[in-house]
Amino acid sequence: MSELYIRVAEDENEEPMEIPSEDDGTILLSSVAAQFPGACGLRYRNPESQCMRGVRLVEGVLHAPENDWGNLVYVVNYPKDNKRKMDEIDAASAVKVKRGFQKTSDLIVLGLPWKTSEQDLKDYFTTFGEVIMVQVKRDLKTGNSKGFGFVRFTEYETQTKVIAQRHMIDGRWCDCKLPNSKAGPDEPMRSRKIFVGRCTEDMTTDELRQYFMQYGEVTDVFIPKPFRAFAFVTFADDQVAQALCGEDLIIKGISVHISNAEPKHNNSRQMMDRGRFGAGGFSQVGECRYLRVVLFCCY
DNA sequence: GTTGAGCGTT
């Protein structure tokens, strides 16, 4: 089949974009996600029933309905609210996850000097990015600062960066955290990286990327060489990663087990180095022994 | 007029 393009849009009434198909007439989800980051599938309006229909998606490959893409405009699907384990329902669950983009939220700023004003706060935090709002909480009667406040940024990336480090404000070290959470510069942010156990040797980074794309935007796939029967997949969104932990997923007919990627070492160097987007080195401590047993049995 | 872990008057 000759190369053809299908028309894909973010919404039925939006301007469509042409996405190339593969030689066999299928479309790779990655081709769609290249134009629509975070996409997890396609749908279209069935001309007969006038109902929306989903396009068959098998391990990252989109298949034409009736083996013919026709002249329809296909609409991008994005991950809805990610499924979460019951015990993980907390403040973060209120955050709506849409196309890999997270809204910012107010951050509490702890440890402010008594003298620090809202203008001081704004001047300081603007060096990280655009600031929407700052507050210094004060005693109503005296007007004295209570030593803490709030800040909100326009960009989620700015928020991530600000939470990940300590702040010297008017001569005191201050911490910025999500309200009512203990996640701060001392506590690593919830990992965006998952450990994929029971991988087989024929699974490629591309295939894993294709597969995991259905859950959210994938930013990295790492397969240790030589073959060690596991891999790491990093998502743009930590909630996607966390939601998958504990699951057994079928990839190429093989049941793989998803668990949290643990920091490789907890030495001080890495704690210091952990910057904007969390730790660099990860391993999976929980299943090391299990893997060793499996490998031992195999040989 | 003080203080130093915390969690937001409107």
PDB file of C-alpha atoms (C1' of nucleotides) in Angstrom:
ATOM      1  CA  MET A   1       0.000   0.000   0.000  1.00  0.00           C
ATOM      2  CA  SER A   2       1.365   3.377  -0.930  1.00  0.00           C
ATOM      3  CA  GLU A   3       2.005   5.956   1.731  1.00  0.00           C
ATOM      4  CA  LEU A   4      -1.101   7.837   2.651  1.00  0.00           C
ATOM      5  CA  TYR A   5      -2.050  10.439   5.156  1.00  0.00           C
ATOM      6  CA  ILE A   6      -5.072  10.542   7.376  1.00  0.00           C
ATOM      7  CA  ARG A   7      -6.580  13.685   8.791  1.00  0.00           C
ATOM      8  CA  VAL A   8      -6.424  14.060  12.542  1.00  0.00           C
ATOM      9  CA  ALA A   9      -7.734  16.900  14.668  1.00  0.00           C
ATOM     10  CA  GLU A  10      -7.922  17.702  18.329  1.00  0.00           C
ATOM     11  CA  ASP A  11     -11.630  18.300  18.010  1.00  0.00           C
ATOM     12  CA  GLU A  12     -14.211  17.638  15.315  1.00  0.00           C
ATOM     13  CA  ASN A  13     -14.399  21.318  14.462  1.00  0.00           C
ATOM     14  CA  GLU A  14     -10.670  22.014  14.650  1.00  0.00           C
ATOM     15  CA  GLU A  15      -8.301  22.279  11.726  1.00  0.00           C
ATOM     16  CA  PRO A  16      -7.116  18.746  10.911  1.00  0.00           C
ATOM     17  CA  MET A  17      -3.482  17.774  10.520  1.00  0.00           C
ATOM     18  CA  GLU A  18      -2.296  15.070   8.145  1.00  0.00           C
ATOM     19  CA  ILE A  19      -0.544  12.125   9.774  1.00  0.00           C
ATOM     20  CA  PRO A  20       1.424   9.598   7.699  1.00  0.00           C
ATOM     21  CA  SER A  21       0.553   5.919   7.774  1.00  0.00           C
ATOM     22  CA  GLU A  22       2.926   2.966   7.730  1.00  0.00           C
ATOM     23  CA  ASP A  23       3.548   0.708   4.742  1.00  0.00           C
ATOM     24  CA  ASP A  24       0.939  -1.780   5.959  1.00  0.00           C
ATOM     25  CA  GLY A  25      -1.732   0.921   6.219  1.00  0.00           C
ATOM     26  CA  THR A  26      -1.628   1.181   9.985  1.00  0.00           C
ATOM     27  CA  ILE A  27      -0.835   4.347  11.896  1.00  0.00           C
ATOM     28  CA  LEU A  28       1.576   4.385  14.786  1.00  0.00           C
ATOM     29  CA  LEU A  29       0.306   6.025  17.937  1.00  0.00           C
ATOM     30  CA  SER A  30       3.724   7.628  18.121  1.00  0.00           C
ATOM     31  CA  SER A  31       3.062   9.361  14.791  1.00  0.00           C
ATOM     32  CA  VAL A  32      -0.085  10.849  16.257  1.00  0.00           C
ATOM     33  CA  ALA A  33       1.633  11.744  19.527  1.00  0.00           C
ATOM     34  CA  ALA A  34       4.394  13.487  17.597  1.00  0.00           C
ATOM     35  CA  GLN A  35       1.830  16.086  16.570  1.00  0.00           C
ATOM     36  CA  PHE A  36      -0.452  15.758  19.593  1.00  0.00           C
ATOM     37  CA  PRO A  37       1.726  15.130  22.661  1.00  0.00           C
ATOM     38  CA  GLY A  38       0.012  12.924  25.216  1.00  0.00           C
ATOM     39  CA  ALA A  39      -2.394  11.371  22.713  1.00  0.00           C
ATOM     40  CA  CYS A  40      -3.478   7.852  23.648  1.00  0.00           C
ATOM     41  CA  GLY A  41      -5.729   6.930  20.731  1.00  0.00           C
ATOM     42  CA  LEU A  42      -8.111   8.039  17.980  1.00  0.00           C
ATOM     43  CA  ARG A  43     -11.842   8.088  17.476  1.00  0.00           C
ATOM     44  CA  TYR A  44     -14.126   9.047  14.620  1.00  0.00           C
ATOM     45  CA  ARG A  45     -17.775   9.642  13.916  1.00  0.00           C
ATOM     46  CA  ASN A  46     -19.380   6.697  12.199  1.00  0.00           C
ATOM     47  CA  PRO A  47     -21.235   8.150   9.180  1.00  0.00           C
ATOM     48  CA  GLU A  48     -24.044   5.591   9.484  1.00  0.00           C
ATOM     49  CA  SER A  49     -24.783   5.634  13.185  1.00  0.00           C
ATOM     50  CA  GLN A  50     -23.500   9.166  13.805  1.00  0.00           C
ATOM     51  CA  CYS A  51     -21.910   7.795  16.956  1.00  0.00           C
ATOM     52  CA  MET A  52     -18.288   8.200  17.892  1.00  0.00           C
ATOM     53  CA  ARG A  53     -16.237   5.053  17.414  1.00  0.00           C
ATOM     54  CA  GLY A  54     -12.858   4.190  18.769  1.00  0.00           C
ATOM     55  CA  VAL A  55     -10.038   3.172  16.450  1.00  0.00           C
ATOM     56  CA  ARG A  56      -8.597  -0.230  17.280  1.00  0.00           C
ATOM     57  CA  LEU A  57      -5.295   0.169  19.112  1.00  0.00           C
ATOM     58  CA  VAL A  58      -3.030  -2.821  19.602  1.00  0.00           C
ATOM     59  CA  GLU A  59       0.243  -2.195  21.380  1.00  0.00           C
ATOM     60  CA  GLY A  60       0.844   1.222  19.945  1.00  0.00           C
ATOM     61  CA  VAL A  61      -0.472   0.485  16.450  1.00  0.00           C
ATOM     62  CA  LEU A  62      -3.717   2.011  15.189  1.00  0.00           C
ATOM     63  CA  HIS A  63      -5.701  -0.094  12.721  1.00  0.00           C
ATOM     64  CA  ALA A  64      -8.004   1.345  10.062  1.00  0.00           C
ATOM     65  CA  PRO A  65     -11.695   0.565  10.539  1.00  0.00           C
ATOM     66  CA  GLU A  66     -12.741  -1.907   7.805  1.00  0.00           C
ATOM     67  CA  ASN A  67      -9.123  -1.718   6.584  1.00  0.00           C
ATOM     68  CA  ASP A  68      -9.735   1.700   5.086  1.00  0.00           C
ATOM     69  CA  TRP A  69      -9.150   5.043   6.719  1.00  0.00           C
ATOM     70  CA  GLY A  70     -11.468   6.658   4.174  1.00  0.00           C
ATOM     71  CA  ASN A  71     -11.820  10.393   4.076  1.00  0.00           C
ATOM     72  CA  LEU A  72     -12.901  10.876   7.662  1.00  0.00           C
ATOM     73  CA  VAL A  73     -11.431  13.272  10.170  1.00  0.00           C
ATOM     74  CA  TYR A  74     -10.135  11.396  13.187  1.00  0.00           C
ATOM     75  CA  VAL A  75     -10.198  12.955  16.611  1.00  0.00           C
ATOM     76  CA  VAL A  76      -7.410  12.588  19.153  1.00  0.00           C
ATOM     77  CA  ASN A  77      -8.082  10.826  22.443  1.00  0.00           C
ATOM     78  CA  TYR A  78      -6.250  11.972  25.537  1.00  0.00           C
ATOM     79  CA  PRO A  79      -5.945  10.102  28.830  1.00  0.00           C
ATOM     80  CA  LYS A  80      -8.867  10.837  31.117  1.00  0.00           C
ATOM     81  CA  ASP A  81      -8.440  10.910  34.847  1.00  0.00           C
ATOM     82  CA  ASN A  82      -5.875   8.270  35.506  1.00  0.00           C
ATOM     83  CA  LYS A  83      -7.004   5.364  37.561  1.00  0.00           C
ATOM     84  CA  ARG A  84      -5.607   5.477  41.020  1.00  0.00           C
ATOM     85  CA  LYS A  85      -5.396   3.033  43.831  1.00  0.00           C
ATOM     86  CA  MET A  86      -7.847   3.700  46.636  1.00  0.00           C
ATOM     87  CA  ASP A  87      -5.134   4.379  49.183  1.00  0.00           C
ATOM     88  CA  GLU A  88      -3.619   6.988  46.915  1.00  0.00           C
ATOM     89  CA  ILE A  89      -6.633   9.257  46.939  1.00  0.00           C
ATOM     90  CA  ASP A  90      -5.260  12.439  48.384  1.00  0.00           C
ATOM     91  CA  ALA A  91      -5.009  16.090  47.520  1.00  0.00           C
ATOM     92  CA  ALA A  92      -3.255  15.286  44.274  1.00  0.00           C
ATOM     93  CA  SER A  93      -6.212  13.264  43.022  1.00  0.00           C
ATOM     94  CA  ALA A  94      -8.096  16.497  42.582  1.00  0.00           C
ATOM     95  CA  VAL A  95      -5.635  17.477  39.905  1.00  0.00           C
ATOM     96  CA  LYS A  96      -7.121  16.790  36.519  1.00  0.00           C
ATOM     97  CA  VAL A  97      -4.731  15.194  34.138  1.00  0.00           C
ATOM     98  CA  LYS A  98      -5.284  16.273  30.577  1.00  0.00           C
ATOM     99  CA  ARG A  99      -2.936  15.628  27.652  1.00  0.00           C
ATOM    100  CA  GLY A 100       0.050  15.336  29.942  1.00  0.00           C
ATOM    101  CA  PHE A 101      -0.375  18.873  31.159  1.00  0.00           C
ATOM    102  CA  GLN A 102      -0.811  19.634  34.822  1.00  0.00           C
ATOM    103  CA  LYS A 103      -2.344  22.742  36.244  1.00  0.00           C
ATOM    104  CA  THR A 104      -0.349  24.658  38.781  1.00  0.00           C
ATOM    105  CA  SER A 105      -1.513  24.987  42.351  1.00  0.00           C
ATOM    106  CA  ASP A 106      -0.729  27.291  45.236  1.00  0.00           C
ATOM    107  CA  LEU A 107       2.500  26.475  47.027  1.00  0.00           C
ATOM    108  CA  ILE A 108       2.959  27.171  50.708  1.00  0.00           C
ATOM    109  CA  VAL A 109       6.161  29.036  51.513  1.00  0.00           C
ATOM    110  CA  LEU A 110       7.436  28.094  54.958  1.00  0.00           C
ATOM    111  CA  GLY A 111      10.053  29.860  57.054  1.00  0.00           C
ATOM    112  CA  LEU A 112       9.729  33.409  55.777  1.00  0.00           C
ATOM    113  CA  PRO A 113      11.493  36.144  57.727  1.00  0.00           C
ATOM    114  CA  TRP A 114       9.036  38.318  59.679  1.00  0.00           C
ATOM    115  CA  LYS A 115      10.002  41.307  57.594  1.00  0.00           C
ATOM    116  CA  THR A 116       9.408  39.756  54.152  1.00  0.00           C
ATOM    117  CA  SER A 117       6.636  41.496  52.219  1.00  0.00           C
ATOM    118  CA  GLU A 118       4.516  40.260  49.354  1.00  0.00           C
ATOM    119  CA  GLN A 119       6.515  42.475  47.015  1.00  0.00           C
ATOM    120  CA  ASP A 120       9.717  40.815  48.286  1.00  0.00           C
ATOM    121  CA  LEU A 121       8.188  37.408  47.605  1.00  0.00           C
ATOM    122  CA  LYS A 122       7.075  38.368  44.148  1.00  0.00           C
ATOM    123  CA  ASP A 123      10.489  39.825  43.293  1.00  0.00           C
ATOM    124  CA  TYR A 124      12.195  36.651  44.488  1.00  0.00           C
ATOM    125  CA  PHE A 125       9.940  34.089  42.798  1.00  0.00           C
ATOM    126  CA  THR A 126       9.720  35.978  39.524  1.00  0.00           C
ATOM    127  CA  THR A 127      13.357  34.964  38.965  1.00  0.00           C
ATOM    128  CA  PHE A 128      12.024  31.393  38.475  1.00  0.00           C
ATOM    129  CA  GLY A 129       9.107  32.199  36.219  1.00  0.00           C
ATOM    130  CA  GLU A 130       5.921  34.181  35.869  1.00  0.00           C
ATOM    131  CA  VAL A 131       4.102  34.575  39.175  1.00  0.00           C
ATOM    132  CA  ILE A 132       0.297  34.653  39.321  1.00  0.00           C
ATOM    133  CA  MET A 133      -0.184  35.333  43.020  1.00  0.00           C
ATOM    134  CA  VAL A 134       1.717  35.817  46.262  1.00  0.00           C
ATOM    135  CA  GLN A 135       0.434  36.077  49.817  1.00  0.00           C
ATOM    136  CA  VAL A 136       2.065  36.676  53.166  1.00  0.00           C
ATOM    137  CA  LYS A 137      -0.145  35.501  56.009  1.00  0.00           C
ATOM    138  CA  ARG A 138      -0.328  38.041  58.820  1.00  0.00           C
ATOM    139  CA  ASP A 139      -1.918  38.437  62.229  1.00  0.00           C
ATOM    140  CA  LEU A 140      -5.077  40.424  61.644  1.00  0.00           C
ATOM    141  CA  LYS A 141      -4.702  42.585  64.732  1.00  0.00           C
ATOM    142  CA  THR A 142      -1.018  43.362  64.654  1.00  0.00           C
ATOM    143  CA  GLY A 143      -0.377  42.946  60.941  1.00  0.00           C
ATOM    144  CA  ASN A 144       2.731  40.946  61.770  1.00  0.00           C
ATOM    145  CA  SER A 145       3.763  38.213  59.368  1.00  0.00           C
ATOM    146  CA  LYS A 146       3.068  34.683  60.529  1.00  0.00           C
ATOM    147  CA  GLY A 147       6.226  33.613  58.750  1.00  0.00           C
ATOM    148  CA  PHE A 148       4.580  31.778  55.899  1.00  0.00           C
ATOM    149  CA  GLY A 149       2.790  32.578  52.704  1.00  0.00           C
ATOM    150  CA  PHE A 150       1.654  31.255  49.369  1.00  0.00           C
ATOM    151  CA  VAL A 151       2.796  31.564  45.793  1.00  0.00           C
ATOM    152  CA  ARG A 152       1.370  30.408  42.502  1.00  0.00           C
ATOM    153  CA  PHE A 153       3.107  30.209  39.152  1.00  0.00           C
ATOM    154  CA  THR A 154       1.839  30.232  35.600  1.00  0.00           C
ATOM    155  CA  GLU A 155       3.947  27.311  34.433  1.00  0.00           C
ATOM    156  CA  TYR A 156       3.887  23.859  35.979  1.00  0.00           C
ATOM    157  CA  GLU A 157       7.588  23.497  35.158  1.00  0.00           C
ATOM    158  CA  THR A 158       8.318  26.518  37.317  1.00  0.00           C
ATOM    159  CA  GLN A 159       6.356  25.012  40.192  1.00  0.00           C
ATOM    160  CA  THR A 160       8.279  21.741  39.894  1.00  0.00           C
ATOM    161  CA  LYS A 161      11.581  23.580  39.926  1.00  0.00           C
ATOM    162  CA  VAL A 162      10.643  25.705  42.924  1.00  0.00           C
ATOM    163  CA  ILE A 163       9.461  22.731  45.008  1.00  0.00           C
ATOM    164  CA  ALA A 164      12.654  20.822  44.246  1.00  0.00           C
ATOM    165  CA  GLN A 165      15.003  23.270  45.942  1.00  0.00           C
ATOM    166  CA  ARG A 166      15.430  25.353  49.056  1.00  0.00           C
ATOM    167  CA  HIS A 167      15.153  29.105  48.908  1.00  0.00           C
ATOM    168  CA  MET A 168      17.214  31.824  50.552  1.00  0.00           C
ATOM    169  CA  ILE A 169      14.745  34.648  51.051  1.00  0.00           C
ATOM    170  CA  ASP A 170      15.823  37.798  52.907  1.00  0.00           C
ATOM    171  CA  GLY A 171      18.500  35.816  54.763  1.00  0.00           C
ATOM    172  CA  ARG A 172      16.537  32.717  55.768  1.00  0.00           C
ATOM    173  CA  TRP A 173      16.199  29.288  54.173  1.00  0.00           C
ATOM    174  CA  CYS A 174      12.607  28.668  53.138  1.00  0.00           C
ATOM    175  CA  ASP A 175      10.791  25.618  51.758  1.00  0.00           C
ATOM    176  CA  CYS A 176       8.040  25.565  49.167  1.00  0.00           C
ATOM    177  CA  LYS A 177       5.612  22.658  49.265  1.00  0.00           C
ATOM    178  CA  LEU A 178       2.251  21.619  48.022  1.00  0.00           C
ATOM    179  CA  PRO A 179      -0.106  22.523  50.891  1.00  0.00           C
ATOM    180  CA  ASN A 180      -0.721  19.677  53.337  1.00  0.00           C
ATOM    181  CA  SER A 181       1.953  17.494  51.790  1.00  0.00           C
ATOM    182  CA  LYS A 182       5.354  16.565  53.014  1.00  0.00           C
ATOM    183  CA  ALA A 183       6.875  16.622  49.552  1.00  0.00           C
ATOM    184  CA  GLY A 184       9.592  19.229  49.558  1.00  0.00           C
ATOM    185  CA  PRO A 185      13.260  19.467  48.643  1.00  0.00           C
ATOM    186  CA  ASP A 186      14.096  16.803  51.256  1.00  0.00           C
ATOM    187  CA  GLU A 187      11.488  14.359  50.036  1.00  0.00           C
ATOM    188  CA  PRO A 188      11.936  13.323  46.439  1.00  0.00           C
ATOM    189  CA  MET A 189       8.937  14.125  44.331  1.00  0.00           C
ATOM    190  CA  ARG A 190       6.834  11.168  43.399  1.00  0.00           C
ATOM    191  CA  SER A 191       8.615   9.367  40.674  1.00  0.00           C
ATOM    192  CA  ARG A 192       7.644   9.731  37.069  1.00  0.00           C
ATOM    193  CA  LYS A 193       9.665   6.572  36.414  1.00  0.00           C
ATOM    194  CA  ILE A 194       8.365   3.025  36.663  1.00  0.00           C
ATOM    195  CA  PHE A 195      10.186  -0.271  36.897  1.00  0.00           C
ATOM    196  CA  VAL A 196       8.992  -2.810  34.328  1.00  0.00           C
ATOM    197  CA  GLY A 197       9.820  -6.301  35.542  1.00  0.00           C
ATOM    198  CA  ARG A 198       9.718  -9.611  33.638  1.00  0.00           C
ATOM    199  CA  CYS A 199      10.657  -8.004  30.309  1.00  0.00           C
ATOM    200  CA  THR A 200      11.742 -10.339  27.536  1.00  0.00           C
ATOM    201  CA  GLU A 201      14.818  -9.786  25.451  1.00  0.00           C
ATOM    202  CA  ASP A 202      12.892  -9.056  22.249  1.00  0.00           C
ATOM    203  CA  MET A 203      11.134  -6.024  23.699  1.00  0.00           C
ATOM    204  CA  THR A 204      12.637  -2.904  22.166  1.00  0.00           C
ATOM    205  CA  THR A 205      12.637   0.603  23.553  1.00  0.00           C
ATOM    206  CA  ASP A 206      10.403   1.645  20.679  1.00  0.00           C
ATOM    207  CA  GLU A 207       7.900  -1.083  21.439  1.00  0.00           C
ATOM    208  CA  LEU A 208       7.799  -0.209  25.114  1.00  0.00           C
ATOM    209  CA  ARG A 209       7.355   3.453  24.234  1.00  0.00           C
ATOM    210  CA  GLN A 210       4.536   2.573  21.842  1.00  0.00           C
ATOM    211  CA  TYR A 211       2.847   0.445  24.440  1.00  0.00           C
ATOM    212  CA  PHE A 212       3.054   2.806  27.404  1.00  0.00           C
ATOM    213  CA  MET A 213       2.028   5.812  25.346  1.00  0.00           C
ATOM    214  CA  GLN A 214      -1.599   4.788  25.800  1.00  0.00           C
ATOM    215  CA  TYR A 215      -1.387   5.753  29.463  1.00  0.00           C
ATOM    216  CA  GLY A 216       0.251   9.143  28.989  1.00  0.00           C
ATOM    217  CA  GLU A 217       3.172  10.959  27.450  1.00  0.00           C
ATOM    218  CA  VAL A 218       6.368   8.901  27.654  1.00  0.00           C
ATOM    219  CA  THR A 219       9.559  10.922  28.013  1.00  0.00           C
ATOM    220  CA  ASP A 220      12.116   8.122  28.301  1.00  0.00           C
ATOM    221  CA  VAL A 221      12.546   4.366  27.982  1.00  0.00           C
ATOM    222  CA  PHE A 222      15.665   2.664  29.301  1.00  0.00           C
ATOM    223  CA  ILE A 223      16.582  -0.977  28.809  1.00  0.00           C
ATOM    224  CA  PRO A 224      19.795  -2.023  30.591  1.00  0.00           C
ATOM    225  CA  LYS A 225      22.356  -3.736  28.392  1.00  0.00           C
ATOM    226  CA  PRO A 226      23.198  -6.543  28.599  1.00  0.00           C
ATOM    227  CA  PHE A 227      19.727  -7.996  28.996  1.00  0.00           C
ATOM    228  CA  ARG A 228      18.511  -7.995  32.601  1.00  0.00           C
ATOM    229  CA  ALA A 229      14.791  -8.703  32.191  1.00  0.00           C
ATOM    230  CA  PHE A 230      13.621  -5.274  33.259  1.00  0.00           C
ATOM    231  CA  ALA A 231      13.288  -1.769  31.918  1.00  0.00           C
ATOM    232  CA  PHE A 232      12.500   1.739  33.095  1.00  0.00           C
ATOM    233  CA  VAL A 233       9.807   3.894  31.561  1.00  0.00           C
ATOM    234  CA  THR A 234       9.482   7.568  32.433  1.00  0.00           C
ATOM    235  CA  PHE A 235       6.274   9.500  31.950  1.00  0.00           C
ATOM    236  CA  ALA A 236       5.802  13.238  31.677  1.00  0.00           C
ATOM    237  CA  ASP A 237       3.315  12.968  34.509  1.00  0.00           C
ATOM    238  CA  ASP A 238       4.095  11.369  37.853  1.00  0.00           C
ATOM    239  CA  GLN A 239       0.429  10.520  38.397  1.00  0.00           C
ATOM    240  CA  VAL A 240       0.419   8.299  35.329  1.00  0.00           C
ATOM    241  CA  ALA A 241       3.496   6.491  36.614  1.00  0.00           C
ATOM    242  CA  GLN A 242       2.054   6.102  40.111  1.00  0.00           C
ATOM    243  CA  ALA A 243      -1.279   4.875  38.779  1.00  0.00           C
ATOM    244  CA  LEU A 244       0.407   2.002  36.944  1.00  0.00           C
ATOM    245  CA  CYS A 245       2.400   0.761  39.906  1.00  0.00           C
ATOM    246  CA  GLY A 246       1.337  -2.665  41.100  1.00  0.00           C
ATOM    247  CA  GLU A 247      -0.257  -3.586  37.783  1.00  0.00           C
ATOM    248  CA  ASP A 248       0.471  -6.634  35.692  1.00  0.00           C
ATOM    249  CA  LEU A 249       0.365  -5.635  32.035  1.00  0.00           C
ATOM    250  CA  ILE A 250       0.508  -7.747  28.910  1.00  0.00           C
ATOM    251  CA  ILE A 251       3.127  -6.641  26.384  1.00  0.00           C
ATOM    252  CA  LYS A 252       3.652  -8.805  23.305  1.00  0.00           C
ATOM    253  CA  GLY A 253       1.797 -11.557  25.107  1.00  0.00           C
ATOM    254  CA  ILE A 254       4.110 -11.388  28.116  1.00  0.00           C
ATOM    255  CA  SER A 255       2.934 -10.437  31.585  1.00  0.00           C
ATOM    256  CA  VAL A 256       5.176  -7.706  32.936  1.00  0.00           C
ATOM    257  CA  HIS A 257       4.970  -6.299  36.431  1.00  0.00           C
ATOM    258  CA  ILE A 258       5.009  -2.572  37.114  1.00  0.00           C
ATOM    259  CA  SER A 259       6.430  -1.163  40.285  1.00  0.00           C
ATOM    260  CA  ASN A 260       7.960   2.037  41.499  1.00  0.00           C
ATOM    261  CA  ALA A 261      11.488   2.838  40.386  1.00  0.00           C
ATOM    262  CA  GLU A 262      13.490   3.424  43.555  1.00  0.00           C
ATOM    263  CA  PRO A 263      16.436   5.798  43.696  1.00  0.00           C
ATOM    264  CA  LYS A 264      19.580   3.792  42.972  1.00  0.00           C
ATOM    265  CA  HIS A 265      21.573   5.057  45.929  1.00  0.00           C
ATOM    266  CA  ASN A 266      20.675   7.442  48.683  1.00  0.00           C
ATOM    267  CA  ASN A 267      24.103   9.014  48.939  1.00  0.00           C
ATOM    268  CA  SER A 268      24.328  12.710  49.646  1.00  0.00           C
ATOM    269  CA  ARG A 269      25.773  13.495  46.226  1.00  0.00           C
ATOM    270  CA  GLN A 270      22.578  12.430  44.484  1.00  0.00           C
ATOM    271  CA  MET A 271      20.424  14.160  47.042  1.00  0.00           C
ATOM    272  CA  MET A 272      22.321  17.341  46.267  1.00  0.00           C
ATOM    273  CA  ASP A 273      22.241  16.796  42.542  1.00  0.00           C
ATOM    274  CA  ARG A 274      18.560  16.071  42.379  1.00  0.00           C
ATOM    275  CA  GLY A 275      17.382  19.104  40.563  1.00  0.00           C
ATOM    276  CA  ARG A 276      14.438  20.144  38.517  1.00  0.00           C
ATOM    277  CA  PHE A 277      13.002  16.836  37.489  1.00  0.00           C
ATOM    278  CA  GLY A 278      13.906  14.492  40.277  1.00  0.00           C
ATOM    279  CA  ALA A 279      16.463  11.805  40.644  1.00  0.00           C
ATOM    280  CA  GLY A 280      18.539  10.545  37.772  1.00  0.00           C
ATOM    281  CA  GLY A 281      19.564   7.077  38.853  1.00  0.00           C
ATOM    282  CA  PHE A 282      16.923   4.529  39.679  1.00  0.00           C
ATOM    283  CA  SER A 283      16.871   0.873  40.445  1.00  0.00           C
ATOM    284  CA  GLN A 284      14.286  -1.467  41.806  1.00  0.00           C
ATOM    285  CA  VAL A 285      15.266  -2.709  45.232  1.00  0.00           C
ATOM    286  CA  GLY A 286      12.070  -4.574  46.025  1.00  0.00           C
ATOM    287  CA  GLU A 287      12.398  -7.196  43.345  1.00  0.00           C
ATOM    288  CA  CYS A 288      16.162  -7.601  43.122  1.00  0.00           C
ATOM    289  CA  ARG A 289      16.089 -10.739  45.171  1.00  0.00           C
ATOM    290  CA  TYR A 290      13.145 -12.083  43.219  1.00  0.00           C
ATOM    291  CA  LEU A 291      14.905 -11.473  39.925  1.00  0.00           C
ATOM    292  CA  ARG A 292      18.070 -13.072  41.185  1.00  0.00           C
ATOM    293  CA  VAL A 293      16.103 -16.182  42.158  1.00  0.00           C
ATOM    294  CA  VAL A 294      14.469 -16.327  38.731  1.00  0.00           C
ATOM    295  CA  LEU A 295      17.773 -15.937  36.932  1.00  0.00           C
ATOM    296  CA  PHE A 296      19.366 -18.519  39.180  1.00  0.00           C
ATOM    297  CA  CYS A 297      16.606 -20.996  38.388  1.00  0.00           C
ATOM    298  CA  CYS A 298      16.978 -20.392  34.686  1.00  0.00           C
ATOM    299  CA  TYR A 299      20.662 -21.176  34.570  1.00  0.00           C
TER     300      TYR A 299
ATOM    301  C1'  DG B   1       8.367  45.226  71.072  1.00  0.00           C
ATOM    302  C1'  DT B   2       8.889  38.175  71.879  1.00  0.00           C
ATOM    303  C1'  DT B   3       8.729  33.367  68.055  1.00  0.00           C
ATOM    304  C1'  DG B   4      10.560  29.415  63.806  1.00  0.00           C
ATOM    305  C1'  DA B   5       6.873  24.407  63.170  1.00  0.00           C
ATOM    306  C1'  DG B   6       3.280  24.771  60.485  1.00  0.00           C
ATOM    307  C1'  DC B   7      -1.168  24.865  56.358  1.00  0.00           C
ATOM    308  C1'  DG B   8      -4.644  29.763  53.752  1.00  0.00           C
ATOM    309  C1'  DT B   9     -10.063  35.748  57.812  1.00  0.00           C
ATOM    310  C1'  DT B  10     -12.158  38.313  53.681  1.00  0.00           C
TER     311       DT B  10
END
